[in-house]
């Protein structure tokens, strides 16, 4: 490989990371604005022009706040688990199917599953090591929830892989040329949507940080930098989940502005759900994962296998 | 592969630098005992935070382990369909998913999936 190619790849990586960080910053602004208008009030509208600079002032505030050293905490794991979660969410973003200047993963979906499964450990370690009852309970809940939704997530992913018979994320675009998979695999795509809501600990299933029960859940002891990293990791994984929804069900990756508009729309859907639905009950959440999504995804896996065999 | 390793190293460097920067930049106003104690609604924590947890979480983890191994066994059928006899491939994948389904229904029947008894 020529040196120039390597330079271009690193430049692409740098642009990707800066894009993720700025994108996450503005998604927080979008979320606050949309939640504000859902609750019939204005969101942040003072900093800069109509609140344009709000995310940057938030970031500066977060990074200059005081860092705490909780008593009896396991400080090394307390310090490193936000960093690890941020590393993992950036690593997942390497999967974005650029046509050029980035790595092309032939087994991209396996890479995605590996990174998302590792995300559980950071939450667990962050909850356990900060030596607080609330954090421990939030971490336990988050682990059980993420684990049980990961099974149905992987099975739903499996049935859409069976449709394309490849692990490469680029192939989704080829197969969805005429009809989107959201229509072809209709109830299953909505199952994927709510499973990804649960996988990223979003609001109808946000038991990891239930504000009214556990004050802030697993990240309660975190202040400035650690909290900022956890926050960035969560939002970039939400953004990646909406990217994956578009890749798998809404037409795949294409070099057009429509792709990014669809991405923002799916993220808006995440916020909309947060603004509308109340929190679920924990045992119902578990029943939803094990007694409804798992049998549905298994049965549909069988169905799509037969469907594909008919087509092959 | 070397390229991927380099990219991972760059990502690790970036996130470590961000955390380190926040530690350097953060303003430490004064040391206080209350700041270091774990958060518990204004009073000192009465019990240790490393409490034993409910067995259900552990059982869920065991069920998850079984299903995750089975998912890891399902994944090879995708590249395998180009390599083996198509009839065999069809039979094997159908039987495997059927066994998974029957196992799930058996666990349901034995009340393993119930959150509370």
Coordinates of C-alpha atoms in Angstrom, one line a residue:
Chain A
X1 CA 0.0 0.0 0.0
X2 CA 1.3 3.4 -0.8
X3 CA 2.0 6.0 1.9
X4 CA -0.5 8.4 0.3
X5 CA -3.3 5.9 0.9
X6 CA -2.4 5.6 4.5
X7 CA -2.3 9.3 5.0
X8 CA -5.7 9.6 3.3
X9 CA -7.1 6.9 5.6
X10 CA -5.9 8.6 8.7
X11 CA -7.2 11.9 7.4
X12 CA -10.6 10.2 6.8
X13 CA -10.4 8.8 10.4
X14 CA -9.8 12.2 11.8
X15 CA -12.6 13.7 9.8
X16 CA -14.9 10.9 11.0
X17 CA -14.1 11.4 14.6
X18 CA -14.5 15.1 14.5
X19 CA -17.7 14.6 12.6
X20 CA -19.0 12.2 15.3
X21 CA -18.1 14.6 18.1
X22 CA -19.7 17.7 16.5
X23 CA -22.7 15.6 15.4
X24 CA -23.3 14.3 18.9
X25 CA -23.0 17.8 20.2
X26 CA -25.6 19.1 17.9
X27 CA -27.8 16.1 18.5
X28 CA -28.0 17.0 22.2
X29 CA -29.1 20.5 21.1
X30 CA -31.7 18.9 18.8
X31 CA -32.9 16.7 21.6
X32 CA -33.3 19.6 24.0
X33 CA -35.0 21.7 21.4
X34 CA -37.4 18.9 20.4
X35 CA -38.2 18.0 24.0
X36 CA -38.8 21.7 24.7
X37 CA -41.3 22.0 21.9
X38 CA -43.0 18.8 22.8
X39 CA -43.5 20.2 26.3
X40 CA -44.7 23.5 24.9
X41 CA -41.7 25.6 25.9
X42 CA -38.6 26.9 24.0
X43 CA -35.4 24.9 24.4
X44 CA -32.1 26.6 24.8
X45 CA -32.2 29.8 22.8
X46 CA -29.8 32.3 24.4
X47 CA -26.2 31.2 23.7
X48 CA -25.0 32.3 20.3
X49 CA -27.6 32.8 17.7
X50 CA -30.8 31.0 18.9
X51 CA -28.8 28.6 20.9
X52 CA -26.5 27.5 18.1
X53 CA -23.4 27.6 20.4
X54 CA -25.1 25.9 23.3
X55 CA -23.4 22.4 22.9
X56 CA -20.0 24.0 22.9
X57 CA -20.6 25.9 26.1
X58 CA -22.0 22.7 27.6
X59 CA -18.9 20.9 26.6
X60 CA -16.6 23.6 28.0
X61 CA -18.6 23.6 31.2
X62 CA -18.5 19.8 31.5
X63 CA -14.8 19.6 30.9
X64 CA -13.9 22.3 33.4
X65 CA -16.0 20.9 36.3
X66 CA -14.5 19.3 39.3
X67 CA -13.4 15.7 39.2
X68 CA -14.4 13.7 42.2
X69 CA -12.5 10.8 43.9
X70 CA -15.2 8.8 45.6
X71 CA -14.1 7.0 48.8
X72 CA -13.6 3.2 48.7
X73 CA -14.1 3.2 45.0
X74 CA -12.0 1.1 42.8
X75 CA -10.3 4.1 41.3
X76 CA -8.6 2.5 38.3
X77 CA -11.7 0.8 36.9
X78 CA -13.8 3.9 37.9
X79 CA -11.4 6.0 35.9
X80 CA -11.0 3.8 32.8
X81 CA -14.6 2.5 32.2
X82 CA -15.8 5.8 30.6
X83 CA -12.7 5.9 28.4
X84 CA -13.3 2.3 27.4
X85 CA -17.0 2.9 26.5
X86 CA -16.0 5.9 24.4
X87 CA -13.3 3.9 22.7
X88 CA -15.8 1.2 21.9
X89 CA -18.4 3.6 20.5
X90 CA -15.7 5.2 18.3
X91 CA -14.6 1.8 17.1
X92 CA -18.2 0.9 16.1
X93 CA -18.2 4.0 13.9
X94 CA -15.3 2.6 11.9
X95 CA -18.0 0.4 10.3
X96 CA -19.6 3.3 8.4
X97 CA -19.6 2.1 4.8
X98 CA -17.6 4.8 3.2
X99 CA -16.8 4.2 -0.5
X100 CA -13.2 5.5 0.0
X101 CA -10.6 6.5 2.5
X102 CA -11.7 4.1 5.2
X103 CA -11.5 0.4 6.0
X104 CA -14.0 -1.8 4.2
X105 CA -15.0 -4.6 6.6
X106 CA -16.0 -7.9 4.9
X107 CA -17.2 -9.2 8.2
X108 CA -18.6 -5.9 9.4
X109 CA -21.7 -7.3 11.2
X110 CA -19.5 -9.6 13.3
X111 CA -17.4 -6.5 14.3
X112 CA -20.6 -4.6 15.2
X113 CA -21.8 -7.5 17.4
X114 CA -18.4 -7.8 19.2
X115 CA -18.3 -4.1 20.0
X116 CA -21.9 -3.8 21.2
X117 CA -21.5 -6.9 23.4
X118 CA -18.4 -5.3 25.0
X119 CA -20.4 -2.2 25.8
X120 CA -22.1 -4.1 28.6
X121 CA -18.9 -4.5 30.6
X122 CA -18.2 -0.8 30.7
X123 CA -21.6 -0.1 32.2
X124 CA -21.2 -2.9 34.7
X125 CA -17.8 -1.8 35.8
X126 CA -18.8 1.8 36.0
X127 CA -21.8 0.9 38.2
X128 CA -19.9 -1.5 40.4
X129 CA -16.7 0.4 40.9
X130 CA -18.1 3.7 42.0
X131 CA -19.2 2.3 45.4
X132 CA -22.7 3.6 45.6
X133 CA -26.0 1.8 46.0
X134 CA -27.7 3.6 43.3
X135 CA -24.9 3.1 40.9
X136 CA -24.8 -0.7 41.6
X137 CA -28.5 -1.1 41.1
X138 CA -28.5 0.9 37.9
X139 CA -25.5 -1.1 36.6
X140 CA -27.3 -4.5 37.4
X141 CA -30.4 -3.4 35.7
X142 CA -28.5 -2.1 32.7
X143 CA -26.6 -5.4 32.4
X144 CA -29.7 -7.6 32.6
X145 CA -31.6 -5.4 30.1
X146 CA -28.8 -5.1 27.6
X147 CA -28.0 -8.8 27.7
X148 CA -31.6 -9.9 27.1
X149 CA -32.2 -7.5 24.3
X150 CA -28.9 -8.4 22.7
X151 CA -30.2 -11.9 21.9
X152 CA -33.2 -10.8 20.0
X153 CA -31.2 -8.0 18.4
X154 CA -28.7 -10.5 17.1
X155 CA -31.4 -12.8 15.8
X156 CA -33.2 -10.0 14.0
X157 CA -29.9 -9.0 12.5
X158 CA -29.4 -12.6 11.5
X159 CA -32.7 -12.7 9.5
X160 CA -31.8 -9.5 7.7
X161 CA -28.4 -10.9 6.9
X162 CA -30.1 -14.0 5.6
X163 CA -31.9 -11.7 3.1
X164 CA -28.6 -10.5 1.7
X165 CA -26.4 -13.6 2.5
X166 CA -23.3 -11.5 3.3
X167 CA -21.7 -9.9 6.3
X168 CA -20.7 -6.8 4.5
X169 CA -22.7 -3.7 5.3
X170 CA -22.3 -2.4 1.7
X171 CA -24.4 -5.2 0.3
X172 CA -27.6 -3.8 1.9
X173 CA -27.6 -1.0 -0.7
X174 CA -27.5 -3.5 -3.6
X175 CA -30.4 -5.6 -2.3
X176 CA -32.6 -2.7 -1.4
X177 CA -32.5 -1.1 -4.8
X178 CA -36.2 -1.7 -5.6
X179 CA -37.9 -2.2 -2.2
X180 CA -36.8 -1.2 1.3
X181 CA -36.5 -4.0 3.8
X182 CA -38.7 -2.1 6.2
X183 CA -41.6 -3.1 4.0
X184 CA -40.4 -6.5 3.1
X185 CA -39.7 -7.5 6.8
X186 CA -42.4 -5.4 8.3
X187 CA -43.1 -6.3 11.9
X188 CA -39.5 -7.4 12.4
X189 CA -38.1 -4.0 11.5
X190 CA -40.2 -2.4 14.2
X191 CA -38.9 -5.0 16.6
X192 CA -35.4 -4.0 15.7
X193 CA -36.3 -0.4 16.4
X194 CA -37.6 -1.0 19.9
X195 CA -34.8 -3.5 20.6
X196 CA -32.3 -0.8 19.7
X197 CA -34.1 1.6 22.0
X198 CA -33.6 -0.9 24.8
X199 CA -30.0 -1.7 23.7
X200 CA -29.0 2.0 24.0
X201 CA -30.9 2.5 27.2
X202 CA -33.3 5.0 25.7
X203 CA -36.3 6.3 27.4
X204 CA -39.2 3.9 27.5
X205 CA -36.6 1.4 28.7
X206 CA -34.2 3.7 30.5
X207 CA -33.9 1.6 33.6
X208 CA -30.1 2.1 33.8
X209 CA -30.7 5.7 34.8
X210 CA -34.3 5.9 35.9
X211 CA -34.4 9.4 37.2
X212 CA -37.2 9.0 39.6
X213 CA -36.1 5.7 41.1
X214 CA -32.3 5.6 41.0
X215 CA -31.1 9.2 41.0
X216 CA -29.0 8.9 37.9
X217 CA -28.3 5.2 37.7
X218 CA -24.8 3.8 37.0
X219 CA -23.2 7.2 36.2
X220 CA -24.2 8.9 39.4
X221 CA -20.7 9.2 40.9
X222 CA -19.2 10.6 37.7
X223 CA -18.5 14.2 37.3
X224 CA -16.8 16.3 34.7
X225 CA -14.7 14.3 32.2
X226 CA -16.0 10.8 33.0
X227 CA -19.6 11.9 32.7
X228 CA -18.8 13.7 29.4
X229 CA -17.3 10.6 28.0
X230 CA -20.2 8.4 29.0
X231 CA -22.6 10.9 27.5
X232 CA -20.6 11.1 24.3
X233 CA -20.4 7.3 24.1
X234 CA -24.2 6.8 24.6
X235 CA -25.2 9.4 22.1
X236 CA -22.8 8.2 19.4
X237 CA -24.0 4.7 19.9
X238 CA -27.6 5.9 19.5
X239 CA -26.5 7.7 16.4
X240 CA -24.9 4.5 15.1
X241 CA -28.0 2.5 15.9
X242 CA -30.1 4.9 13.8
X243 CA -27.5 4.6 11.0
X244 CA -27.7 0.9 11.2
X245 CA -31.5 1.1 11.0
X246 CA -31.2 3.1 7.8
X247 CA -28.6 0.7 6.4
X248 CA -30.6 -2.4 7.1
X249 CA -34.1 -1.3 6.4
X250 CA -34.3 2.1 4.7
X251 CA -32.3 1.8 1.6
X252 CA -28.7 1.4 2.6
X253 CA -25.8 3.8 2.3
X254 CA -25.7 6.1 -0.6
X255 CA -23.7 9.3 -1.2
X256 CA -26.6 11.6 -1.2
X257 CA -28.1 14.2 1.2
X258 CA -31.2 12.0 1.5
X259 CA -29.3 9.5 3.5
X260 CA -28.3 12.0 6.1
X261 CA -31.9 13.4 6.3
X262 CA -33.1 9.9 6.9
X263 CA -30.5 9.5 9.7
X264 CA -31.7 12.7 11.4
X265 CA -35.3 11.5 11.0
X266 CA -34.6 8.2 12.8
X267 CA -32.8 10.1 15.6
X268 CA -35.8 12.4 15.8
X269 CA -37.9 9.3 16.2
X270 CA -35.7 8.3 19.2
X271 CA -36.3 11.8 20.7
X272 CA -40.0 11.7 19.9
X273 CA -40.4 8.4 21.8
X274 CA -38.6 10.0 24.7
X275 CA -40.9 12.9 24.7
X276 CA -44.1 10.8 24.4
X277 CA -43.9 7.5 26.2
X278 CA -43.6 6.9 30.0
X279 CA -41.2 4.5 31.5
X280 CA -42.0 0.8 31.3
X281 CA -42.1 -1.6 34.2
X282 CA -39.0 -3.7 34.7
X283 CA -40.6 -7.2 34.7
X284 CA -42.7 -6.3 31.7
X285 CA -39.5 -5.2 30.0
X286 CA -38.0 -8.7 30.7
X287 CA -41.1 -10.4 29.5
X288 CA -41.1 -8.3 26.3
X289 CA -37.6 -9.4 25.6
X290 CA -37.8 -13.1 26.4
X291 CA -41.4 -13.9 25.8
X292 CA -42.3 -11.8 22.8
X293 CA -39.3 -10.5 20.8
X294 CA -37.2 -13.7 21.1
X295 CA -39.9 -16.1 19.9
X296 CA -41.0 -13.6 17.2
X297 CA -37.4 -13.2 15.9
X298 CA -36.7 -16.9 16.0
X299 CA -39.9 -17.7 14.1
X300 CA -39.2 -15.0 11.5
X301 CA -35.7 -16.3 11.2
X302 CA -37.1 -19.6 10.2
X303 CA -39.5 -17.9 7.8
X304 CA -36.9 -15.8 6.1
X305 CA -34.6 -18.8 5.8
X306 CA -37.3 -20.6 3.8
X307 CA -38.0 -17.4 1.9
X308 CA -34.4 -17.1 0.9
X309 CA -34.2 -20.7 0.0
X310 CA -37.1 -20.2 -2.4
X311 CA -35.3 -17.3 -3.9
X312 CA -31.8 -18.8 -4.2
Chain B
X1 CA -4.6 -5.6 10.0
X2 CA -1.7 -3.3 11.0
X3 CA -3.7 -0.4 9.7
X4 CA -6.7 -1.4 11.9
X5 CA -4.4 -1.7 14.9
X6 CA -3.0 1.7 14.2
X7 CA -6.5 3.2 14.0
X8 CA -7.4 1.5 17.3
X9 CA -4.3 3.0 18.9
X10 CA -5.2 6.5 17.6
X11 CA -8.8 6.1 19.0
X12 CA -7.4 5.0 22.4
X13 CA -5.0 7.9 22.4
X14 CA -7.8 10.4 21.6
X15 CA -10.1 9.2 24.4
X16 CA -7.4 9.0 27.0
X17 CA -6.2 12.5 26.1
X18 CA -9.8 13.8 26.5
X19 CA -10.1 12.3 30.0
X20 CA -6.6 13.5 31.0
X21 CA -7.4 17.0 29.7
X22 CA -10.5 17.2 31.8
X23 CA -8.5 16.2 34.9
X24 CA -5.9 18.9 34.2
X25 CA -8.5 21.6 33.3
X26 CA -10.9 20.8 36.1
X27 CA -11.1 23.3 38.9
X28 CA -10.6 21.9 42.4
X29 CA -12.0 24.5 44.7
X30 CA -11.7 22.8 48.1
X31 CA -11.4 19.4 49.6
X32 CA -14.4 18.3 51.5
X33 CA -15.3 15.0 53.1
X34 CA -18.8 15.1 51.9
X35 CA -17.7 15.4 48.3
X36 CA -15.9 12.1 48.4
X37 CA -18.6 10.1 50.1
X38 CA -21.0 8.2 47.8
X39 CA -24.2 10.0 47.0
X40 CA -27.1 9.1 49.2
X41 CA -29.6 11.8 49.6
X42 CA -27.8 14.0 52.0
X43 CA -26.8 11.5 54.7
X44 CA -23.8 9.2 55.2
X45 CA -24.2 5.8 53.6
X46 CA -25.4 3.3 56.2
X47 CA -24.5 0.0 54.5
X48 CA -21.8 -1.1 52.1
X49 CA -22.6 -0.6 48.5
X50 CA -21.3 -4.0 47.5
X51 CA -24.5 -5.7 48.4
X52 CA -25.6 -9.1 47.2
X53 CA -28.0 -8.9 44.3
X54 CA -31.1 -10.8 43.3
X55 CA -30.6 -14.3 41.8
X56 CA -32.8 -13.4 38.8
X57 CA -30.1 -11.3 37.3
X58 CA -27.8 -14.3 37.4
X59 CA -30.4 -16.7 35.9
X60 CA -31.0 -14.2 33.1
X61 CA -27.3 -14.2 32.4
X62 CA -27.2 -18.0 32.3
X63 CA -30.0 -18.1 29.7
X64 CA -28.3 -15.3 27.8
X65 CA -25.1 -17.4 27.7
X66 CA -26.9 -20.3 26.1
X67 CA -28.6 -18.2 23.5
X68 CA -25.4 -16.3 22.7
X69 CA -23.5 -19.5 22.1
X70 CA -26.3 -20.6 19.8
X71 CA -26.2 -17.3 17.9
X72 CA -22.5 -17.7 17.5
X73 CA -23.2 -21.2 16.1
X74 CA -25.9 -19.8 13.7
X75 CA -23.6 -17.2 12.1
X76 CA -21.4 -19.6 10.1
X77 CA -24.4 -20.7 8.0
X78 CA -24.1 -17.5 5.9
X79 CA -20.6 -18.1 4.4
X80 CA -21.3 -21.9 4.4
X81 CA -24.0 -21.8 1.8
X82 CA -21.5 -21.3 -1.0
X83 CA -19.3 -24.2 0.2
X84 CA -21.6 -27.2 1.1
X85 CA -24.3 -29.1 -0.6
X86 CA -27.4 -26.9 -0.8
X87 CA -29.8 -29.6 0.4
X88 CA -27.6 -30.4 3.4
X89 CA -27.3 -26.7 4.2
X90 CA -31.1 -26.3 4.1
X91 CA -31.7 -29.3 6.4
X92 CA -29.0 -28.4 8.9
X93 CA -30.0 -24.7 9.2
X94 CA -33.7 -25.6 9.5
X95 CA -33.1 -28.2 12.2
X96 CA -30.8 -26.0 14.1
X97 CA -33.3 -23.1 14.3
X98 CA -36.1 -25.5 15.1
X99 CA -34.0 -26.9 18.0
X100 CA -33.5 -23.3 19.2
X101 CA -37.2 -22.6 19.1
X102 CA -38.1 -25.8 20.9
X103 CA -35.5 -25.0 23.6
X104 CA -37.0 -21.6 24.1
X105 CA -40.5 -23.0 24.4
X106 CA -39.2 -25.6 26.8
X107 CA -37.6 -23.0 29.0
X108 CA -40.9 -21.0 28.9
X109 CA -42.8 -24.1 29.9
X110 CA -40.5 -24.8 32.8
X111 CA -41.1 -21.2 34.1
X112 CA -37.4 -20.2 33.6
X113 CA -38.4 -16.9 32.0
X114 CA -40.6 -15.7 34.8
X115 CA -39.2 -12.6 36.6
X116 CA -41.0 -13.2 39.8
X117 CA -42.4 -16.5 41.1

